[in-house]
Structures are given as structure tokens and as C-alpha cells.
Amino acid sequence: IWDARIIGDSRSLVTIDGTDMPAEIGFNKEFFGVKFNHSGLKYEVGVCIATGYIVWINGPFRCGQNDLNITRTALLGALDYGESAVADSGYVGEPHHIRTPQVGTEDEQAMQDKARARHETVNKRLKDFKVLGPNRFRHDPIFHSSCFRAVAVITQLSFQNGAPPFQVTFYDDDA
């Protein structure tokens, strides 16, 4: 699915964001998610800017893990030469590979903001499934990854069959 991001001639092809999912893991402060005040697992999700389709899933990781460190485990190596991803301020530290807020012209920043907002919509759609949503995943954490990926496939199929996320217009001045 990673190659599905290559559409057009933009050098920023994907938005990247970490999404935390509550899960019953028992008390372990490394898995503690401050967003929901409980233990959980984190996934890195990539969304194609041109289509809104899910093109990258990396994880699970412990909730307490930093987004940029997760990206350094795999995504940076998957990007083509000269390609960058658009992400939120949790990814500051890789300026040649990740465009964070306040990078680019005013028009580029506005487009990046819209692309990041759409990514949050994709993350919300993933969490709409009760198995991953506000109810904590109560099964063996080994099965969480399979459930997350199954939900991602169902969400992607809904995008392709009449319920896509809102579209954004995006271009790079230096593409």
C-alpha cells in the first residue's frame, strides 16, 4: 500500500500522525496514555495527501513513546530521496524529511494545516469502531495489532466505496 502514495509530482506525499488506542495492559507507566489517562498502544498512520487513503501503518508501540522516535524506526527509511512527510509539531527534529507547522510559505502552511486536519479525521474514523474506541481493548495485547489493521482495512474500503475523507489541494513550491 506504500506505493499508492505516489500521485503527481509533489515531494510531500503523505501526512503522518501517531494515534493512541486505549488497551487493558495492566499498570505500566511506559504504556500510559496521557490523552485518555490509561494504558494503551500507539500506531503511526500515514495518509496519502492526494487521495486521503491510508498508505502506512507502523506499530503497535507503547503509548508513552515519542512520535518522532517511532518515525525514525521505519518511515524515514521508506521515504524516497527528496521526499518528505507532513506532520504535527510532535515530529520536529527531522527538517529534511518531515514538514512540521510553520515550515514553508503561507500558502503551503495553510495546505499543510488542511492535510493534517484531514489526517485527524482519518484517525477519528479508526476510533469509531468500538473495538478500538473509548472502550478499552480488553483482550490479549497480542491481538490488538490484528484488530487495528482489520479496522484500517474496513475504513479504507469505506473511503473507496462512497465515504472518503474530505479532499485537500496540495502542492509544493519547490517540487
Short mmCIF file of N, CA and C in Angstrom, two decimals:
data_model
loop_
_atom_site.label_atom_id
_atom_site.label_comp_id
_atom_site.label_asym_id
_atom_site.label_seq_id
_atom_site.Cartn_x
_atom_site.Cartn_y
_atom_site.Cartn_z
N ILE A 1 0.82 -1.20 0.00
CA ILE A 1 0.00 0.00 0.00
C ILE A 1 0.86 1.26 0.00
N TRP A 2 2.13 1.15 0.37
CA TRP A 2 3.01 2.32 0.47
C TRP A 2 3.18 3.02 -0.87
N ASP A 3 3.29 2.28 -1.95
CA ASP A 3 3.47 2.90 -3.26
C ASP A 3 2.23 3.64 -3.75
N ALA A 4 1.08 3.42 -3.13
CA ALA A 4 -0.15 4.12 -3.51
C ALA A 4 -0.09 5.61 -3.20
N ARG A 5 0.95 6.05 -2.49
CA ARG A 5 1.09 7.46 -2.16
C ARG A 5 1.61 8.27 -3.34
N ILE A 6 2.19 7.63 -4.34
CA ILE A 6 2.87 8.33 -5.43
C ILE A 6 1.86 8.71 -6.50
N ILE A 7 1.39 9.95 -6.39
CA ILE A 7 0.45 10.51 -7.35
C ILE A 7 0.89 11.96 -7.56
N GLY A 8 1.12 12.36 -8.79
CA GLY A 8 1.55 13.73 -9.05
C GLY A 8 3.03 13.89 -8.80
N ASP A 9 3.45 15.17 -8.72
CA ASP A 9 4.89 15.44 -8.62
C ASP A 9 5.26 16.18 -7.33
N SER A 10 4.40 16.13 -6.33
CA SER A 10 4.70 16.76 -5.05
C SER A 10 5.81 15.99 -4.35
N ARG A 11 6.62 16.67 -3.56
CA ARG A 11 7.64 15.96 -2.78
C ARG A 11 7.11 15.60 -1.39
N SER A 12 5.96 16.16 -1.00
CA SER A 12 5.29 15.78 0.24
C SER A 12 4.07 14.95 -0.14
N LEU A 13 4.18 13.65 0.04
CA LEU A 13 3.16 12.74 -0.44
C LEU A 13 2.22 12.21 0.63
N VAL A 14 2.66 12.26 1.89
CA VAL A 14 1.86 11.69 2.98
C VAL A 14 1.83 12.61 4.19
N THR A 15 0.75 12.47 4.96
CA THR A 15 0.73 13.02 6.30
C THR A 15 0.96 11.85 7.25
N ILE A 16 1.66 12.12 8.33
CA ILE A 16 1.98 11.09 9.32
C ILE A 16 1.49 11.58 10.67
N ASP A 17 0.90 10.67 11.43
CA ASP A 17 0.48 11.03 12.78
C ASP A 17 0.40 9.76 13.62
N GLY A 18 0.72 9.90 14.89
CA GLY A 18 0.55 8.82 15.84
C GLY A 18 -0.86 8.87 16.40
N THR A 19 -1.44 7.71 16.62
CA THR A 19 -2.77 7.66 17.23
C THR A 19 -2.74 6.67 18.38
N ASP A 20 -3.23 7.11 19.52
CA ASP A 20 -3.22 6.30 20.73
C ASP A 20 -4.55 5.56 20.88
N MET A 21 -4.45 4.30 21.24
CA MET A 21 -5.62 3.45 21.42
C MET A 21 -5.62 2.89 22.84
N PRO A 22 -6.70 3.12 23.61
CA PRO A 22 -6.74 2.56 24.96
C PRO A 22 -6.76 1.04 24.95
N ALA A 23 -6.02 0.44 25.86
CA ALA A 23 -5.98 -1.03 25.96
C ALA A 23 -5.70 -1.43 27.40
N GLU A 24 -6.32 -2.52 27.82
CA GLU A 24 -6.07 -3.06 29.16
C GLU A 24 -4.76 -3.83 29.14
N ILE A 25 -3.72 -3.20 29.63
CA ILE A 25 -2.41 -3.84 29.64
C ILE A 25 -1.95 -4.07 31.07
N GLY A 26 -2.65 -3.51 32.02
CA GLY A 26 -2.18 -3.54 33.40
C GLY A 26 -1.35 -2.29 33.64
N PHE A 27 -1.03 -2.02 34.88
CA PHE A 27 -0.29 -0.79 35.15
C PHE A 27 1.15 -0.93 34.71
N ASN A 28 1.54 -0.07 33.80
CA ASN A 28 2.92 0.05 33.35
C ASN A 28 3.05 1.47 32.83
N LYS A 29 3.81 2.30 33.52
CA LYS A 29 3.85 3.72 33.17
C LYS A 29 4.37 3.97 31.75
N GLU A 30 5.12 3.05 31.17
CA GLU A 30 5.59 3.23 29.80
C GLU A 30 4.46 3.11 28.78
N PHE A 31 3.37 2.46 29.15
CA PHE A 31 2.22 2.31 28.26
C PHE A 31 1.12 3.32 28.58
N PHE A 32 1.40 4.22 29.52
CA PHE A 32 0.40 5.19 29.97
C PHE A 32 0.13 6.21 28.88
N GLY A 33 -1.15 6.40 28.56
CA GLY A 33 -1.55 7.40 27.58
C GLY A 33 -2.16 8.61 28.26
N VAL A 34 -1.49 9.76 28.16
CA VAL A 34 -1.99 10.96 28.83
C VAL A 34 -3.29 11.46 28.20
N LYS A 35 -3.54 11.12 26.94
CA LYS A 35 -4.76 11.58 26.27
C LYS A 35 -6.01 10.98 26.88
N PHE A 36 -5.91 9.74 27.39
CA PHE A 36 -7.08 9.10 27.98
C PHE A 36 -6.82 8.59 29.38
N ASN A 37 -5.70 8.98 29.97
CA ASN A 37 -5.40 8.69 31.37
C ASN A 37 -5.46 7.20 31.70
N HIS A 38 -4.92 6.39 30.80
CA HIS A 38 -4.95 4.94 30.98
C HIS A 38 -3.87 4.33 30.08
N SER A 39 -3.63 3.04 30.27
CA SER A 39 -2.65 2.36 29.42
C SER A 39 -3.20 2.19 28.01
N GLY A 40 -2.27 2.08 27.06
CA GLY A 40 -2.71 1.90 25.68
C GLY A 40 -1.55 1.63 24.74
N LEU A 41 -1.90 1.53 23.47
CA LEU A 41 -0.93 1.27 22.41
C LEU A 41 -1.01 2.39 21.38
N LYS A 42 0.11 2.65 20.73
CA LYS A 42 0.18 3.72 19.74
C LYS A 42 0.55 3.14 18.38
N TYR A 43 -0.06 3.70 17.35
CA TYR A 43 0.25 3.33 15.97
C TYR A 43 0.60 4.59 15.20
N GLU A 44 1.48 4.44 14.25
CA GLU A 44 1.78 5.53 13.32
C GLU A 44 1.01 5.24 12.04
N VAL A 45 0.24 6.21 11.60
CA VAL A 45 -0.60 6.06 10.41
C VAL A 45 -0.17 7.09 9.38
N GLY A 46 -0.06 6.65 8.12
CA GLY A 46 0.25 7.56 7.02
C GLY A 46 -0.92 7.63 6.07
N VAL A 47 -1.25 8.84 5.64
CA VAL A 47 -2.37 9.07 4.74
C VAL A 47 -1.85 9.78 3.49
N CYS A 48 -2.19 9.27 2.32
CA CYS A 48 -1.81 9.89 1.06
C CYS A 48 -2.48 11.26 0.96
N ILE A 49 -1.70 12.30 0.72
CA ILE A 49 -2.26 13.64 0.63
C ILE A 49 -3.18 13.77 -0.57
N ALA A 50 -2.85 13.16 -1.68
CA ALA A 50 -3.65 13.31 -2.90
C ALA A 50 -5.00 12.62 -2.81
N THR A 51 -5.08 11.45 -2.15
CA THR A 51 -6.31 10.66 -2.16
C THR A 51 -7.02 10.58 -0.81
N GLY A 52 -6.29 10.76 0.28
CA GLY A 52 -6.87 10.55 1.61
C GLY A 52 -6.85 9.11 2.04
N TYR A 53 -6.23 8.24 1.26
CA TYR A 53 -6.18 6.81 1.57
C TYR A 53 -5.08 6.50 2.59
N ILE A 54 -5.32 5.49 3.39
CA ILE A 54 -4.33 5.01 4.35
C ILE A 54 -3.26 4.24 3.58
N VAL A 55 -2.01 4.68 3.68
CA VAL A 55 -0.92 4.03 2.94
C VAL A 55 0.20 3.54 3.85
N TRP A 56 0.09 3.73 5.16
CA TRP A 56 1.17 3.34 6.06
C TRP A 56 0.60 3.06 7.44
N ILE A 57 0.99 1.94 8.01
CA ILE A 57 0.69 1.62 9.41
C ILE A 57 1.97 1.05 10.02
N ASN A 58 2.36 1.60 11.15
CA ASN A 58 3.55 1.13 11.85
C ASN A 58 3.17 1.00 13.32
N GLY A 59 3.41 -0.16 13.90
CA GLY A 59 3.10 -0.35 15.30
C GLY A 59 2.56 -1.75 15.54
N PRO A 60 2.21 -2.02 16.76
CA PRO A 60 1.98 -1.10 17.87
C PRO A 60 3.26 -0.76 18.64
N PHE A 61 3.18 0.38 19.31
CA PHE A 61 4.22 0.86 20.21
C PHE A 61 3.53 1.19 21.53
N ARG A 62 4.30 1.38 22.57
CA ARG A 62 3.71 1.80 23.84
C ARG A 62 3.26 3.25 23.73
N CYS A 63 2.18 3.59 24.38
CA CYS A 63 1.61 4.94 24.30
C CYS A 63 2.62 6.02 24.68
N GLY A 64 3.45 5.74 25.63
CA GLY A 64 4.40 6.74 26.10
C GLY A 64 5.53 7.05 25.14
N GLN A 65 5.62 6.34 24.03
CA GLN A 65 6.74 6.55 23.10
C GLN A 65 6.52 7.80 22.25
N ASN A 66 7.59 8.52 22.02
CA ASN A 66 7.58 9.76 21.25
C ASN A 66 7.33 9.50 19.77
N ASP A 67 6.47 10.33 19.14
CA ASP A 67 6.13 10.17 17.72
C ASP A 67 7.37 10.18 16.83
N LEU A 68 8.27 11.11 17.06
CA LEU A 68 9.46 11.21 16.21
C LEU A 68 10.33 9.96 16.31
N ASN A 69 10.48 9.42 17.50
CA ASN A 69 11.27 8.19 17.65
C ASN A 69 10.64 7.03 16.91
N ILE A 70 9.30 6.97 16.92
CA ILE A 70 8.61 5.92 16.17
C ILE A 70 8.88 6.09 14.68
N THR A 71 8.80 7.31 14.18
CA THR A 71 9.06 7.58 12.77
C THR A 71 10.47 7.18 12.38
N ARG A 72 11.40 7.37 13.25
CA ARG A 72 12.79 7.02 12.96
C ARG A 72 13.00 5.51 12.85
N THR A 73 12.07 4.70 13.40
CA THR A 73 12.23 3.24 13.34
C THR A 73 12.01 2.68 11.94
N ALA A 74 11.20 3.35 11.11
CA ALA A 74 10.90 2.76 9.80
C ALA A 74 10.59 3.79 8.72
N LEU A 75 9.74 4.76 9.02
CA LEU A 75 9.24 5.66 7.97
C LEU A 75 10.36 6.42 7.27
N LEU A 76 11.31 6.95 8.02
CA LEU A 76 12.35 7.75 7.38
C LEU A 76 13.12 6.94 6.34
N GLY A 77 13.30 5.67 6.60
CA GLY A 77 13.97 4.80 5.64
C GLY A 77 13.11 4.44 4.44
N ALA A 78 11.79 4.57 4.58
CA ALA A 78 10.87 4.23 3.49
C ALA A 78 10.66 5.39 2.52
N LEU A 79 10.93 6.62 2.98
CA LEU A 79 10.76 7.78 2.11
C LEU A 79 11.78 7.76 0.98
N ASP A 80 11.33 8.14 -0.22
CA ASP A 80 12.25 8.24 -1.35
C ASP A 80 13.17 9.45 -1.16
N TYR A 81 14.27 9.47 -1.90
CA TYR A 81 15.20 10.60 -1.85
C TYR A 81 14.46 11.89 -2.20
N GLY A 82 14.58 12.90 -1.36
CA GLY A 82 13.93 14.18 -1.60
C GLY A 82 12.48 14.25 -1.15
N GLU A 83 11.92 13.12 -0.74
CA GLU A 83 10.51 13.09 -0.30
C GLU A 83 10.43 13.49 1.17
N SER A 84 9.35 14.16 1.52
CA SER A 84 9.13 14.49 2.92
C SER A 84 7.68 14.18 3.29
N ALA A 85 7.44 14.06 4.58
CA ALA A 85 6.09 13.83 5.09
C ALA A 85 5.63 15.09 5.80
N VAL A 86 4.34 15.29 5.88
CA VAL A 86 3.75 16.42 6.61
C VAL A 86 3.26 15.87 7.94
N ALA A 87 3.61 16.54 9.03
CA ALA A 87 3.23 16.05 10.36
C ALA A 87 3.04 17.23 11.31
N ASP A 88 2.55 16.92 12.51
CA ASP A 88 2.33 17.97 13.51
C ASP A 88 3.63 18.26 14.26
N SER A 89 3.56 19.15 15.24
CA SER A 89 4.76 19.61 15.92
C SER A 89 5.43 18.53 16.77
N GLY A 90 4.78 17.40 16.98
CA GLY A 90 5.42 16.29 17.70
C GLY A 90 6.53 15.64 16.91
N TYR A 91 6.71 16.05 15.66
CA TYR A 91 7.71 15.46 14.78
C TYR A 91 8.87 16.41 14.47
N VAL A 92 8.97 17.51 15.21
CA VAL A 92 10.06 18.46 14.99
C VAL A 92 11.38 17.75 15.29
N GLY A 93 12.34 17.88 14.38
CA GLY A 93 13.66 17.29 14.60
C GLY A 93 14.23 16.60 13.38
N GLU A 94 13.45 16.47 12.33
CA GLU A 94 13.91 15.88 11.07
C GLU A 94 13.50 16.81 9.92
N PRO A 95 14.06 18.03 9.86
CA PRO A 95 13.58 19.04 8.90
C PRO A 95 13.75 18.66 7.44
N HIS A 96 14.65 17.75 7.11
CA HIS A 96 14.84 17.35 5.71
C HIS A 96 13.83 16.28 5.28
N HIS A 97 13.16 15.67 6.27
CA HIS A 97 12.24 14.58 5.97
C HIS A 97 10.80 14.84 6.38
N ILE A 98 10.60 15.74 7.35
CA ILE A 98 9.26 15.97 7.88
C ILE A 98 8.98 17.47 7.93
N ARG A 99 7.87 17.84 7.30
CA ARG A 99 7.42 19.24 7.34
C ARG A 99 6.45 19.40 8.49
N THR A 100 6.84 20.21 9.45
CA THR A 100 6.01 20.47 10.62
C THR A 100 5.41 21.87 10.49
N PRO A 101 4.47 22.24 11.38
CA PRO A 101 3.87 23.58 11.28
C PRO A 101 4.93 24.68 11.23
N GLN A 102 4.61 25.74 10.56
CA GLN A 102 5.47 26.90 10.36
C GLN A 102 6.64 26.63 9.42
N VAL A 103 6.54 25.61 8.58
CA VAL A 103 7.54 25.34 7.57
C VAL A 103 6.90 25.59 6.21
N GLY A 104 7.55 26.39 5.38
CA GLY A 104 7.04 26.67 4.04
C GLY A 104 6.41 28.05 3.96
N THR A 105 5.92 28.36 2.77
CA THR A 105 5.26 29.64 2.54
C THR A 105 3.92 29.67 3.28
N GLU A 106 3.29 30.83 3.32
CA GLU A 106 1.98 30.94 3.98
C GLU A 106 0.95 30.03 3.32
N ASP A 107 0.97 29.96 1.98
CA ASP A 107 0.04 29.07 1.27
C ASP A 107 0.34 27.61 1.59
N GLU A 108 1.62 27.23 1.63
CA GLU A 108 1.98 25.85 1.97
C GLU A 108 1.54 25.50 3.38
N GLN A 109 1.72 26.44 4.31
CA GLN A 109 1.30 26.19 5.69
C GLN A 109 -0.20 25.95 5.77
N ALA A 110 -0.97 26.73 5.01
CA ALA A 110 -2.43 26.55 5.01
C ALA A 110 -2.80 25.18 4.44
N MET A 111 -2.12 24.77 3.36
CA MET A 111 -2.40 23.45 2.78
C MET A 111 -2.00 22.33 3.75
N GLN A 112 -0.85 22.50 4.41
CA GLN A 112 -0.41 21.51 5.38
C GLN A 112 -1.40 21.40 6.54
N ASP A 113 -1.92 22.54 6.99
CA ASP A 113 -2.91 22.53 8.07
C ASP A 113 -4.15 21.72 7.67
N LYS A 114 -4.61 21.91 6.43
CA LYS A 114 -5.79 21.17 5.95
C LYS A 114 -5.48 19.68 5.84
N ALA A 115 -4.28 19.35 5.36
CA ALA A 115 -3.90 17.94 5.23
C ALA A 115 -3.80 17.29 6.62
N ARG A 116 -3.25 18.02 7.60
CA ARG A 116 -3.18 17.49 8.97
C ARG A 116 -4.58 17.33 9.57
N ALA A 117 -5.47 18.28 9.29
CA ALA A 117 -6.85 18.19 9.80
C ALA A 117 -7.54 16.96 9.21
N ARG A 118 -7.34 16.72 7.92
CA ARG A 118 -7.95 15.53 7.32
C ARG A 118 -7.39 14.27 7.97
N HIS A 119 -6.09 14.26 8.27
CA HIS A 119 -5.50 13.09 8.92
C HIS A 119 -6.18 12.83 10.26
N GLU A 120 -6.49 13.88 11.01
CA GLU A 120 -7.19 13.70 12.28
C GLU A 120 -8.58 13.08 12.05
N THR A 121 -9.21 13.43 10.94
CA THR A 121 -10.49 12.82 10.58
C THR A 121 -10.32 11.32 10.34
N VAL A 122 -9.25 10.94 9.66
CA VAL A 122 -8.96 9.51 9.42
C VAL A 122 -8.75 8.81 10.76
N ASN A 123 -7.95 9.41 11.65
CA ASN A 123 -7.72 8.81 12.96
C ASN A 123 -9.04 8.63 13.72
N LYS A 124 -9.93 9.63 13.64
CA LYS A 124 -11.22 9.52 14.32
C LYS A 124 -12.04 8.38 13.74
N ARG A 125 -12.01 8.21 12.43
CA ARG A 125 -12.78 7.12 11.82
C ARG A 125 -12.26 5.76 12.29
N LEU A 126 -10.96 5.65 12.50
CA LEU A 126 -10.40 4.40 13.04
C LEU A 126 -10.95 4.15 14.44
N LYS A 127 -11.06 5.22 15.23
CA LYS A 127 -11.52 5.09 16.61
C LYS A 127 -13.03 4.94 16.73
N ASP A 128 -13.76 5.16 15.64
CA ASP A 128 -15.22 4.99 15.67
C ASP A 128 -15.62 3.54 15.93
N PHE A 129 -14.73 2.61 15.65
CA PHE A 129 -15.00 1.19 15.89
C PHE A 129 -14.84 0.91 17.38
N LYS A 130 -15.84 0.35 17.97
CA LYS A 130 -15.83 0.16 19.43
C LYS A 130 -14.67 -0.70 19.90
N VAL A 131 -14.19 -1.59 19.05
CA VAL A 131 -13.08 -2.44 19.48
C VAL A 131 -11.82 -1.61 19.74
N LEU A 132 -11.73 -0.42 19.12
CA LEU A 132 -10.56 0.43 19.32
C LEU A 132 -10.89 1.75 20.01
N GLY A 133 -12.15 2.11 20.10
CA GLY A 133 -12.56 3.42 20.56
C GLY A 133 -12.41 3.64 22.06
N PRO A 134 -13.31 4.42 22.62
CA PRO A 134 -13.17 4.81 24.03
C PRO A 134 -13.28 3.62 25.00
N ASN A 135 -13.94 2.55 24.56
CA ASN A 135 -13.94 1.34 25.38
C ASN A 135 -12.57 0.69 25.23
N ARG A 136 -11.96 0.35 26.33
CA ARG A 136 -10.61 -0.22 26.28
C ARG A 136 -10.62 -1.62 25.67
N PHE A 137 -9.61 -1.88 24.86
CA PHE A 137 -9.41 -3.21 24.30
C PHE A 137 -9.07 -4.14 25.46
N ARG A 138 -9.88 -5.15 25.68
CA ARG A 138 -9.74 -5.99 26.88
C ARG A 138 -9.23 -7.40 26.60
N HIS A 139 -8.67 -7.60 25.44
CA HIS A 139 -8.15 -8.92 25.10
C HIS A 139 -6.63 -8.90 25.20
N ASP A 140 -6.01 -10.02 24.95
CA ASP A 140 -4.56 -10.09 24.97
C ASP A 140 -4.00 -9.04 24.00
N PRO A 141 -3.05 -8.20 24.46
CA PRO A 141 -2.50 -7.16 23.59
C PRO A 141 -1.89 -7.70 22.29
N ILE A 142 -1.55 -8.96 22.25
CA ILE A 142 -1.01 -9.55 21.03
C ILE A 142 -2.02 -9.43 19.88
N PHE A 143 -3.31 -9.46 20.19
CA PHE A 143 -4.35 -9.39 19.16
C PHE A 143 -4.70 -7.97 18.75
N HIS A 144 -4.21 -6.98 19.47
CA HIS A 144 -4.56 -5.59 19.18
C HIS A 144 -4.12 -5.17 17.78
N SER A 145 -2.94 -5.55 17.40
CA SER A 145 -2.42 -5.18 16.08
C SER A 145 -3.30 -5.73 14.96
N SER A 146 -3.74 -6.97 15.10
CA SER A 146 -4.63 -7.56 14.08
C SER A 146 -5.94 -6.80 14.01
N CYS A 147 -6.50 -6.45 15.16
CA CYS A 147 -7.76 -5.70 15.18
C CYS A 147 -7.56 -4.32 14.56
N PHE A 148 -6.45 -3.65 14.91
CA PHE A 148 -6.20 -2.32 14.36
C PHE A 148 -6.09 -2.38 12.84
N ARG A 149 -5.35 -3.34 12.34
CA ARG A 149 -5.18 -3.45 10.89
C ARG A 149 -6.48 -3.83 10.19
N ALA A 150 -7.28 -4.67 10.81
CA ALA A 150 -8.59 -5.02 10.23
C ALA A 150 -9.48 -3.78 10.16
N VAL A 151 -9.49 -2.98 11.21
CA VAL A 151 -10.27 -1.75 11.21
C VAL A 151 -9.74 -0.80 10.14
N ALA A 152 -8.43 -0.73 9.96
CA ALA A 152 -7.85 0.14 8.92
C ALA A 152 -8.30 -0.31 7.53
N VAL A 153 -8.35 -1.61 7.30
CA VAL A 153 -8.81 -2.13 6.00
C VAL A 153 -10.28 -1.77 5.78
N ILE A 154 -11.11 -1.97 6.79
CA ILE A 154 -12.54 -1.64 6.67
C ILE A 154 -12.71 -0.14 6.43
N THR A 155 -11.95 0.67 7.15
CA THR A 155 -12.01 2.12 6.97
C THR A 155 -11.58 2.50 5.56
N GLN A 156 -10.51 1.89 5.08
CA GLN A 156 -10.03 2.16 3.72
C GLN A 156 -11.08 1.76 2.68
N LEU A 157 -11.71 0.62 2.87
CA LEU A 157 -12.76 0.20 1.94
C LEU A 157 -13.93 1.19 1.94
N SER A 158 -14.25 1.75 3.09
CA SER A 158 -15.32 2.76 3.11
C SER A 158 -14.89 4.01 2.35
N PHE A 159 -13.59 4.36 2.42
CA PHE A 159 -13.09 5.51 1.66
C PHE A 159 -13.26 5.27 0.16
N GLN A 160 -12.98 4.05 -0.27
CA GLN A 160 -13.01 3.72 -1.70
C GLN A 160 -14.42 3.46 -2.22
N ASN A 161 -15.39 3.34 -1.32
CA ASN A 161 -16.74 2.98 -1.74
C ASN A 161 -17.80 3.96 -1.24
N GLY A 162 -17.49 5.24 -1.34
CA GLY A 162 -18.52 6.24 -1.12
C GLY A 162 -18.44 7.08 0.13
N ALA A 163 -17.50 6.83 1.03
CA ALA A 163 -17.40 7.64 2.25
C ALA A 163 -15.97 8.11 2.47
N PRO A 164 -15.37 8.79 1.47
CA PRO A 164 -13.98 9.22 1.63
C PRO A 164 -13.87 10.40 2.60
N PRO A 165 -12.67 10.61 3.16
CA PRO A 165 -12.48 11.82 3.95
C PRO A 165 -12.48 13.02 3.00
N PHE A 166 -12.63 14.22 3.56
CA PHE A 166 -12.66 15.39 2.69
C PHE A 166 -11.34 15.53 1.93
N GLN A 167 -11.42 16.07 0.73
CA GLN A 167 -10.24 16.21 -0.13
C GLN A 167 -9.52 17.52 0.17
N VAL A 168 -8.22 17.50 -0.08
CA VAL A 168 -7.41 18.71 0.09
C VAL A 168 -6.63 18.96 -1.20
N THR A 169 -6.34 20.21 -1.45
CA THR A 169 -5.48 20.60 -2.56
C THR A 169 -4.11 20.86 -1.97
N PHE A 170 -3.08 20.28 -2.58
CA PHE A 170 -1.75 20.39 -2.02
C PHE A 170 -0.72 20.44 -3.13
N TYR A 171 0.22 21.34 -3.02
CA TYR A 171 1.36 21.40 -3.94
C TYR A 171 2.55 21.95 -3.16
N ASP A 172 3.72 21.66 -3.67
CA ASP A 172 4.96 22.18 -3.08
C ASP A 172 5.53 23.23 -4.01
N ASP A 173 5.96 24.36 -3.49
CA ASP A 173 6.59 25.38 -4.32
C ASP A 173 7.90 24.88 -4.92
N ASP A 174 8.58 23.96 -4.22
CA ASP A 174 9.89 23.51 -4.69
C ASP A 174 9.86 22.13 -5.32
N ALA A 175 8.68 21.64 -5.68
CA ALA A 175 8.58 20.30 -6.30
C ALA A 175 9.07 20.33 -7.73
#
